[in-house]
């Protein structure tokens, strides 16, 4: 493992990495978060969701808005624009899960993983907030990066 | 299961629940997030962390600051003050985990679970951001509420 | 007209009015904004709205989130909590209008009119943003306070 | 009418439009908001305004600051920089109106209409906030786009 | 000196102090910042300031708005409401100084010093921003607390 | 002195300067803030700082995060991205000072001085916040620009 903790300088002090010399390239990242709940709760969400789409609808908007504020939330993240953000949600009532997938892309000097990860994290917290009155045991069971492309490290897909 | 999706009104439309008639009481919530990485990465964090405490130090601050902005991030959350927020982190290098625990408390008409959950989520994202250059496979494997007290529903502890 | 420009002091300098001596009381305000567009556009919104509720759904969330940030947007507004915010939208396809109504309430030393006004303004801007690609002539034709109660000035209803 | 609700995908789900493939061009937009009040109120504002310029001065700053936060307020808006923002106000005491005109420009992949519209909306809300103590009947009677240029759709002027 | 670094716990870890057990009392704080520049620059500001009041007018608004966001900026500060904020500025053209004084008050469990300090700091930065094109040597020469009252420690005045 | 108050137009009205015609170039700025306190307090900070680095650690993060929000805080500042931000702190216990130095850089149409100045101002306020319980007389004794490069005015160093 030849990598270094790039956010720490020679003294171990936190800093924002200097990306001024990096080229501007198109970059994309995809992340996923899963919220697990009782099958009954998931069924209620699915049913309540049918007429107005609200639980997933609110979660999607929350995720998109959070992606735009990633640089404010994550201390050493660069503030970047975004060309595109999208958050989708799928309810599996039988399994008792809601899976949120988020894609972010930008044309910039640095990657967009944190924007995708932040989008699905906040979307998952929003789902949690909307169902916690039904089921106190609801939990977020994963927030992971699925894929990234663009930049020096090329295309990476979670194996 | 007699609960209802309290964020949806009779028509299924999203709204912020009216808490105007609820009493102001002391409320506390505790949440936990776990970040999993390779043992080598965790050891690097632990070693890099020794002299300056930076990875956990930055994550703690990020979590505290995020807790204060919960109402901005989670659409149907009430904007509330906070009497206290604390985020602690423990590195288990052998297991390859960093466990973040967050406590939030407030004297208000509504609970503080989302503040604790948001604090540990953003702290975990911050850890992820600081180690992703070392190990692309890092993942957040849980964000859960451990305990809450205060308010009508009393003291609840995750079983 | 015996009132004064309460935001200006004796020198005409802008300041935030001191409400420290005012009692904490329950306060509510209701505001309305109207967005006018071609009948065809409104019909498209209504139809596109049917399966997923998105245009109004997104506008409602945008309005609720903006209400929580009123103190950041309006310079001389006090930062206050909120007990409740709700934004509803009605499409009249024949008339080519979308009418957004917002209610905000708080238990505080100062009123909540600006929160209701900000909620419907931002909800209307969100509708505009989502339909401007269809119809460049879309316009917001009113943002008005309908009603307020609580505080020294009592219950007021727009005549 | 061949346009589509570009914020809705094939399933009607809200998303931020992908502008990654659009060229970066200079773009400008101009919007206007009108606040209507009693002639006496407008005269008071004009008089109170003379020595220190405060009502319009505060509204201008509020509008400029809001333009910079458009991406945070409008869910599906792209976060963009700004090359220029300006908000001007004209009081017509006899007519009882304050007219706010806002211009925004940027060199980007997407347009700047929402920034101009947000600037004048928040400037108008700020005027409302500063005169509502004098005249509860004050209302915002329009928020409209006057002109836009740059981008694929070229120069457009409200007819 | 019997005090302790109250933001550090027994392990030296940063945390937000728990104020849940403190009584809610009226609190006020006054702070001052001074910006020093060449006499010619100060005269230009004073003259440019005469007709429209803009340099000080903009700085006052910036300070008031920053006070409301103190909890977002200062990591271990509690998020609190505000009953009142006011920022005043005085230009002494001969001395080449602009002195900004800020007062903040709140009815809360914790003090309001940071809000007053943040208000004058950001007001001073705003003055700097507006005159730096005239005089690169402009500097902020002090940001100090002048006075505080309320809370356990009573009334304190800088000697 | 041939400069003009570039934020004021012909009428003295505040506006954001139009930078649309300026070239995009690499720009850097360095600023410094000094916090003065009793020697005993500084020694306490240095000692408390040894094991966990918290006072300076928290101040560094606060400064970095504030730099990213400069455009929100300073009304006439352009919203820009950032390629790099770094805040360092040095405690001189004998002299009773903590000196914070901040560097910001960006590739943009406008300079980055305000980001560097905002970073050290907020870092200094954070130090103040963390030691004010020990020593009410703590004060920020300077916030100055040390150096800037890039853009039309070339390299400038404080003499």
PDB file of C-alpha atoms in Angstrom, chain A residues 1-156:
ATOM      1  CA  UNK A   1       0.000   0.000   0.000  1.00  0.00           C
ATOM      2  CA  UNK A   2       1.903   2.968  -1.319  1.00  0.00           C
ATOM      3  CA  UNK A   3      -0.809   5.582  -0.797  1.00  0.00           C
ATOM      4  CA  UNK A   4      -0.628   8.330   1.783  1.00  0.00           C
ATOM      5  CA  UNK A   5      -3.169  10.099   3.889  1.00  0.00           C
ATOM      6  CA  UNK A   6      -3.308  12.941   1.397  1.00  0.00           C
ATOM      7  CA  UNK A   7      -5.243  15.217   3.721  1.00  0.00           C
ATOM      8  CA  UNK A   8      -2.395  15.235   6.232  1.00  0.00           C
ATOM      9  CA  UNK A   9       0.786  17.152   5.475  1.00  0.00           C
ATOM     10  CA  UNK A  10       4.262  16.238   6.653  1.00  0.00           C
ATOM     11  CA  UNK A  11       3.342  17.274  10.204  1.00  0.00           C
ATOM     12  CA  UNK A  12       0.071  15.387  10.250  1.00  0.00           C
ATOM     13  CA  UNK A  13      -1.875  18.650  10.067  1.00  0.00           C
ATOM     14  CA  UNK A  14      -5.214  18.620   8.273  1.00  0.00           C
ATOM     15  CA  UNK A  15      -5.334  20.644   5.056  1.00  0.00           C
ATOM     16  CA  UNK A  16      -7.299  20.784   1.825  1.00  0.00           C
ATOM     17  CA  UNK A  17      -5.218  19.083  -0.890  1.00  0.00           C
ATOM     18  CA  UNK A  18      -3.984  21.508  -3.577  1.00  0.00           C
ATOM     19  CA  UNK A  19      -5.601  20.566  -6.876  1.00  0.00           C
ATOM     20  CA  UNK A  20      -4.509  23.662  -8.791  1.00  0.00           C
ATOM     21  CA  UNK A  21      -2.149  21.711 -11.022  1.00  0.00           C
ATOM     22  CA  UNK A  22      -4.645  18.975 -11.879  1.00  0.00           C
ATOM     23  CA  UNK A  23      -6.378  19.067 -15.260  1.00  0.00           C
ATOM     24  CA  UNK A  24     -10.088  19.823 -15.531  1.00  0.00           C
ATOM     25  CA  UNK A  25     -11.808  16.611 -16.613  1.00  0.00           C
ATOM     26  CA  UNK A  26     -15.285  15.096 -16.620  1.00  0.00           C
ATOM     27  CA  UNK A  27     -15.834  12.997 -13.523  1.00  0.00           C
ATOM     28  CA  UNK A  28     -18.699  10.830 -12.329  1.00  0.00           C
ATOM     29  CA  UNK A  29     -19.379   8.861  -9.163  1.00  0.00           C
ATOM     30  CA  UNK A  30     -22.162   6.540  -8.076  1.00  0.00           C
ATOM     31  CA  UNK A  31     -22.948   5.650  -4.457  1.00  0.00           C
ATOM     32  CA  UNK A  32     -25.578   3.587  -2.675  1.00  0.00           C
ATOM     33  CA  UNK A  33     -27.186   3.616   0.752  1.00  0.00           C
ATOM     34  CA  UNK A  34     -29.536   1.021   2.165  1.00  0.00           C
ATOM     35  CA  UNK A  35     -32.135   1.585   4.875  1.00  0.00           C
ATOM     36  CA  UNK A  36     -33.448  -1.537   6.584  1.00  0.00           C
ATOM     37  CA  UNK A  37     -36.785  -1.715   8.420  1.00  0.00           C
ATOM     38  CA  UNK A  38     -39.499  -4.195   9.260  1.00  0.00           C
ATOM     39  CA  UNK A  39     -41.412  -5.626   6.297  1.00  0.00           C
ATOM     40  CA  UNK A  40     -44.600  -4.037   7.642  1.00  0.00           C
ATOM     41  CA  UNK A  41     -42.970  -0.637   7.770  1.00  0.00           C
ATOM     42  CA  UNK A  42     -41.616  -0.966   4.258  1.00  0.00           C
ATOM     43  CA  UNK A  43     -45.051  -2.002   3.061  1.00  0.00           C
ATOM     44  CA  UNK A  44     -46.537   1.074   4.726  1.00  0.00           C
ATOM     45  CA  UNK A  45     -43.991   3.260   3.001  1.00  0.00           C
ATOM     46  CA  UNK A  46     -44.683   1.596  -0.324  1.00  0.00           C
ATOM     47  CA  UNK A  47     -48.410   1.996   0.101  1.00  0.00           C
ATOM     48  CA  UNK A  48     -48.191   5.515   1.484  1.00  0.00           C
ATOM     49  CA  UNK A  49     -45.835   6.180  -1.353  1.00  0.00           C
ATOM     50  CA  UNK A  50     -48.202   5.041  -4.058  1.00  0.00           C
ATOM     51  CA  UNK A  51     -50.538   8.026  -4.299  1.00  0.00           C
ATOM     52  CA  UNK A  52     -48.054  10.879  -3.869  1.00  0.00           C
ATOM     53  CA  UNK A  53     -44.587   9.406  -3.964  1.00  0.00           C
ATOM     54  CA  UNK A  54     -43.702  11.357  -0.885  1.00  0.00           C
ATOM     55  CA  UNK A  55     -41.203   9.323   1.131  1.00  0.00           C
ATOM     56  CA  UNK A  56     -38.943   8.638  -1.815  1.00  0.00           C
ATOM     57  CA  UNK A  57     -39.802  11.986  -3.373  1.00  0.00           C
ATOM     58  CA  UNK A  58     -38.687  13.901  -0.290  1.00  0.00           C
ATOM     59  CA  UNK A  59     -35.590  11.717   0.097  1.00  0.00           C
ATOM     60  CA  UNK A  60     -34.553  12.316  -3.503  1.00  0.00           C
ATOM     61  CA  UNK A  61     -34.801  16.083  -3.126  1.00  0.00           C
ATOM     62  CA  UNK A  62     -32.960  16.000   0.191  1.00  0.00           C
ATOM     63  CA  UNK A  63     -30.161  14.006  -1.408  1.00  0.00           C
ATOM     64  CA  UNK A  64     -29.854  16.328  -4.391  1.00  0.00           C
ATOM     65  CA  UNK A  65     -29.783  19.390  -2.162  1.00  0.00           C
ATOM     66  CA  UNK A  66     -27.211  17.831   0.167  1.00  0.00           C
ATOM     67  CA  UNK A  67     -24.927  16.970  -2.749  1.00  0.00           C
ATOM     68  CA  UNK A  68     -24.750  20.678  -3.533  1.00  0.00           C
ATOM     69  CA  UNK A  69     -23.587  21.397   0.013  1.00  0.00           C
ATOM     70  CA  UNK A  70     -20.973  18.668   0.303  1.00  0.00           C
ATOM     71  CA  UNK A  71     -18.142  21.182   0.499  1.00  0.00           C
ATOM     72  CA  UNK A  72     -19.812  22.826   3.488  1.00  0.00           C
ATOM     73  CA  UNK A  73     -20.295  19.563   5.342  1.00  0.00           C
ATOM     74  CA  UNK A  74     -17.050  17.698   4.728  1.00  0.00           C
ATOM     75  CA  UNK A  75     -14.217  19.886   6.033  1.00  0.00           C
ATOM     76  CA  UNK A  76     -11.454  19.021   3.593  1.00  0.00           C
ATOM     77  CA  UNK A  77     -13.628  18.657   0.489  1.00  0.00           C
ATOM     78  CA  UNK A  78     -13.182  21.185  -2.284  1.00  0.00           C
ATOM     79  CA  UNK A  79     -16.158  23.343  -3.147  1.00  0.00           C
ATOM     80  CA  UNK A  80     -17.082  22.323  -6.688  1.00  0.00           C
ATOM     81  CA  UNK A  81     -19.978  22.900  -9.036  1.00  0.00           C
ATOM     82  CA  UNK A  82     -22.054  19.989 -10.275  1.00  0.00           C
ATOM     83  CA  UNK A  83     -23.158  19.163 -13.797  1.00  0.00           C
ATOM     84  CA  UNK A  84     -25.677  16.584 -12.669  1.00  0.00           C
ATOM     85  CA  UNK A  85     -27.042  14.870  -9.573  1.00  0.00           C
ATOM     86  CA  UNK A  86     -29.694  12.211  -9.420  1.00  0.00           C
ATOM     87  CA  UNK A  87     -30.979  10.085  -6.555  1.00  0.00           C
ATOM     88  CA  UNK A  88     -33.232   7.101  -7.095  1.00  0.00           C
ATOM     89  CA  UNK A  89     -34.925   4.906  -4.547  1.00  0.00           C
ATOM     90  CA  UNK A  90     -36.281   1.380  -4.687  1.00  0.00           C
ATOM     91  CA  UNK A  91     -38.492  -0.153  -1.996  1.00  0.00           C
ATOM     92  CA  UNK A  92     -38.381  -3.904  -1.491  1.00  0.00           C
ATOM     93  CA  UNK A  93     -41.251  -4.383   0.904  1.00  0.00           C
ATOM     94  CA  UNK A  94     -40.690  -8.105   1.360  1.00  0.00           C
ATOM     95  CA  UNK A  95     -37.034  -7.603   2.253  1.00  0.00           C
ATOM     96  CA  UNK A  96     -37.795  -4.547   4.344  1.00  0.00           C
ATOM     97  CA  UNK A  97     -35.276  -2.357   2.513  1.00  0.00           C
ATOM     98  CA  UNK A  98     -35.160   0.950   0.719  1.00  0.00           C
ATOM     99  CA  UNK A  99     -32.110   1.256  -1.521  1.00  0.00           C
ATOM    100  CA  UNK A 100     -31.008   4.729  -2.561  1.00  0.00           C
ATOM    101  CA  UNK A 101     -28.628   5.160  -5.480  1.00  0.00           C
ATOM    102  CA  UNK A 102     -27.032   8.497  -6.263  1.00  0.00           C
ATOM    103  CA  UNK A 103     -25.049   9.679  -9.267  1.00  0.00           C
ATOM    104  CA  UNK A 104     -23.093  12.917  -9.387  1.00  0.00           C
ATOM    105  CA  UNK A 105     -20.971  14.360 -12.169  1.00  0.00           C
ATOM    106  CA  UNK A 106     -18.853  17.424 -12.640  1.00  0.00           C
ATOM    107  CA  UNK A 107     -16.217  18.886 -14.944  1.00  0.00           C
ATOM    108  CA  UNK A 108     -13.514  19.836 -12.457  1.00  0.00           C
ATOM    109  CA  UNK A 109     -10.033  19.358 -11.057  1.00  0.00           C
ATOM    110  CA  UNK A 110     -11.160  16.935  -8.400  1.00  0.00           C
ATOM    111  CA  UNK A 111     -13.502  14.005  -8.041  1.00  0.00           C
ATOM    112  CA  UNK A 112     -17.129  13.880  -7.105  1.00  0.00           C
ATOM    113  CA  UNK A 113     -17.264  10.786  -4.855  1.00  0.00           C
ATOM    114  CA  UNK A 114     -18.084  12.775  -1.746  1.00  0.00           C
ATOM    115  CA  UNK A 115     -21.018  14.427  -3.480  1.00  0.00           C
ATOM    116  CA  UNK A 116     -22.486  11.051  -4.407  1.00  0.00           C
ATOM    117  CA  UNK A 117     -21.808   9.648  -0.925  1.00  0.00           C
ATOM    118  CA  UNK A 118     -23.318  12.715   0.764  1.00  0.00           C
ATOM    119  CA  UNK A 119     -26.386  12.596  -1.471  1.00  0.00           C
ATOM    120  CA  UNK A 120     -27.275   9.023  -0.564  1.00  0.00           C
ATOM    121  CA  UNK A 121     -26.389   9.495   3.124  1.00  0.00           C
ATOM    122  CA  UNK A 122     -28.758  12.434   3.492  1.00  0.00           C
ATOM    123  CA  UNK A 123     -31.426  10.703   1.411  1.00  0.00           C
ATOM    124  CA  UNK A 124     -31.138   7.716   3.766  1.00  0.00           C
ATOM    125  CA  UNK A 125     -31.339   9.948   6.844  1.00  0.00           C
ATOM    126  CA  UNK A 126     -34.464  11.511   5.345  1.00  0.00           C
ATOM    127  CA  UNK A 127     -36.073   8.098   4.884  1.00  0.00           C
ATOM    128  CA  UNK A 128     -35.107   7.282   8.464  1.00  0.00           C
ATOM    129  CA  UNK A 129     -36.663  10.533   9.682  1.00  0.00           C
ATOM    130  CA  UNK A 130     -39.913   9.802   7.888  1.00  0.00           C
ATOM    131  CA  UNK A 131     -40.314   6.239   9.147  1.00  0.00           C
ATOM    132  CA  UNK A 132     -38.821   6.423  12.639  1.00  0.00           C
ATOM    133  CA  UNK A 133     -42.275   7.125  14.102  1.00  0.00           C
ATOM    134  CA  UNK A 134     -43.411   3.748  12.778  1.00  0.00           C
ATOM    135  CA  UNK A 135     -40.425   1.654  13.675  1.00  0.00           C
ATOM    136  CA  UNK A 136     -37.680   2.709  16.074  1.00  0.00           C
ATOM    137  CA  UNK A 137     -35.431  -0.102  14.913  1.00  0.00           C
ATOM    138  CA  UNK A 138     -34.910   1.279  11.408  1.00  0.00           C
ATOM    139  CA  UNK A 139     -31.232   1.434  10.495  1.00  0.00           C
ATOM    140  CA  UNK A 140     -28.972   2.510   7.687  1.00  0.00           C
ATOM    141  CA  UNK A 141     -26.972  -0.621   6.898  1.00  0.00           C
ATOM    142  CA  UNK A 142     -24.559   0.673   4.282  1.00  0.00           C
ATOM    143  CA  UNK A 143     -23.290   3.769   2.514  1.00  0.00           C
ATOM    144  CA  UNK A 144     -20.825   2.754  -0.191  1.00  0.00           C
ATOM    145  CA  UNK A 145     -19.219   4.011  -3.370  1.00  0.00           C
ATOM    146  CA  UNK A 146     -20.161   1.797  -6.323  1.00  0.00           C
ATOM    147  CA  UNK A 147     -18.222   3.347  -9.144  1.00  0.00           C
ATOM    148  CA  UNK A 148     -16.153   6.333 -10.167  1.00  0.00           C
ATOM    149  CA  UNK A 149     -14.653   7.559 -13.413  1.00  0.00           C
ATOM    150  CA  UNK A 150     -12.585  10.466 -14.667  1.00  0.00           C
ATOM    151  CA  UNK A 151      -9.365  11.842 -13.235  1.00  0.00           C
ATOM    152  CA  UNK A 152      -5.979  10.209 -12.938  1.00  0.00           C
ATOM    153  CA  UNK A 153      -7.156   7.013 -11.288  1.00  0.00           C
ATOM    154  CA  UNK A 154      -9.480   6.118 -14.171  1.00  0.00           C
ATOM    155  CA  UNK A 155     -12.575   3.962 -13.979  1.00  0.00           C
ATOM    156  CA  UNK A 156     -13.110   2.084 -10.724  1.00  0.00           C
TER     157      UNK A 156
END
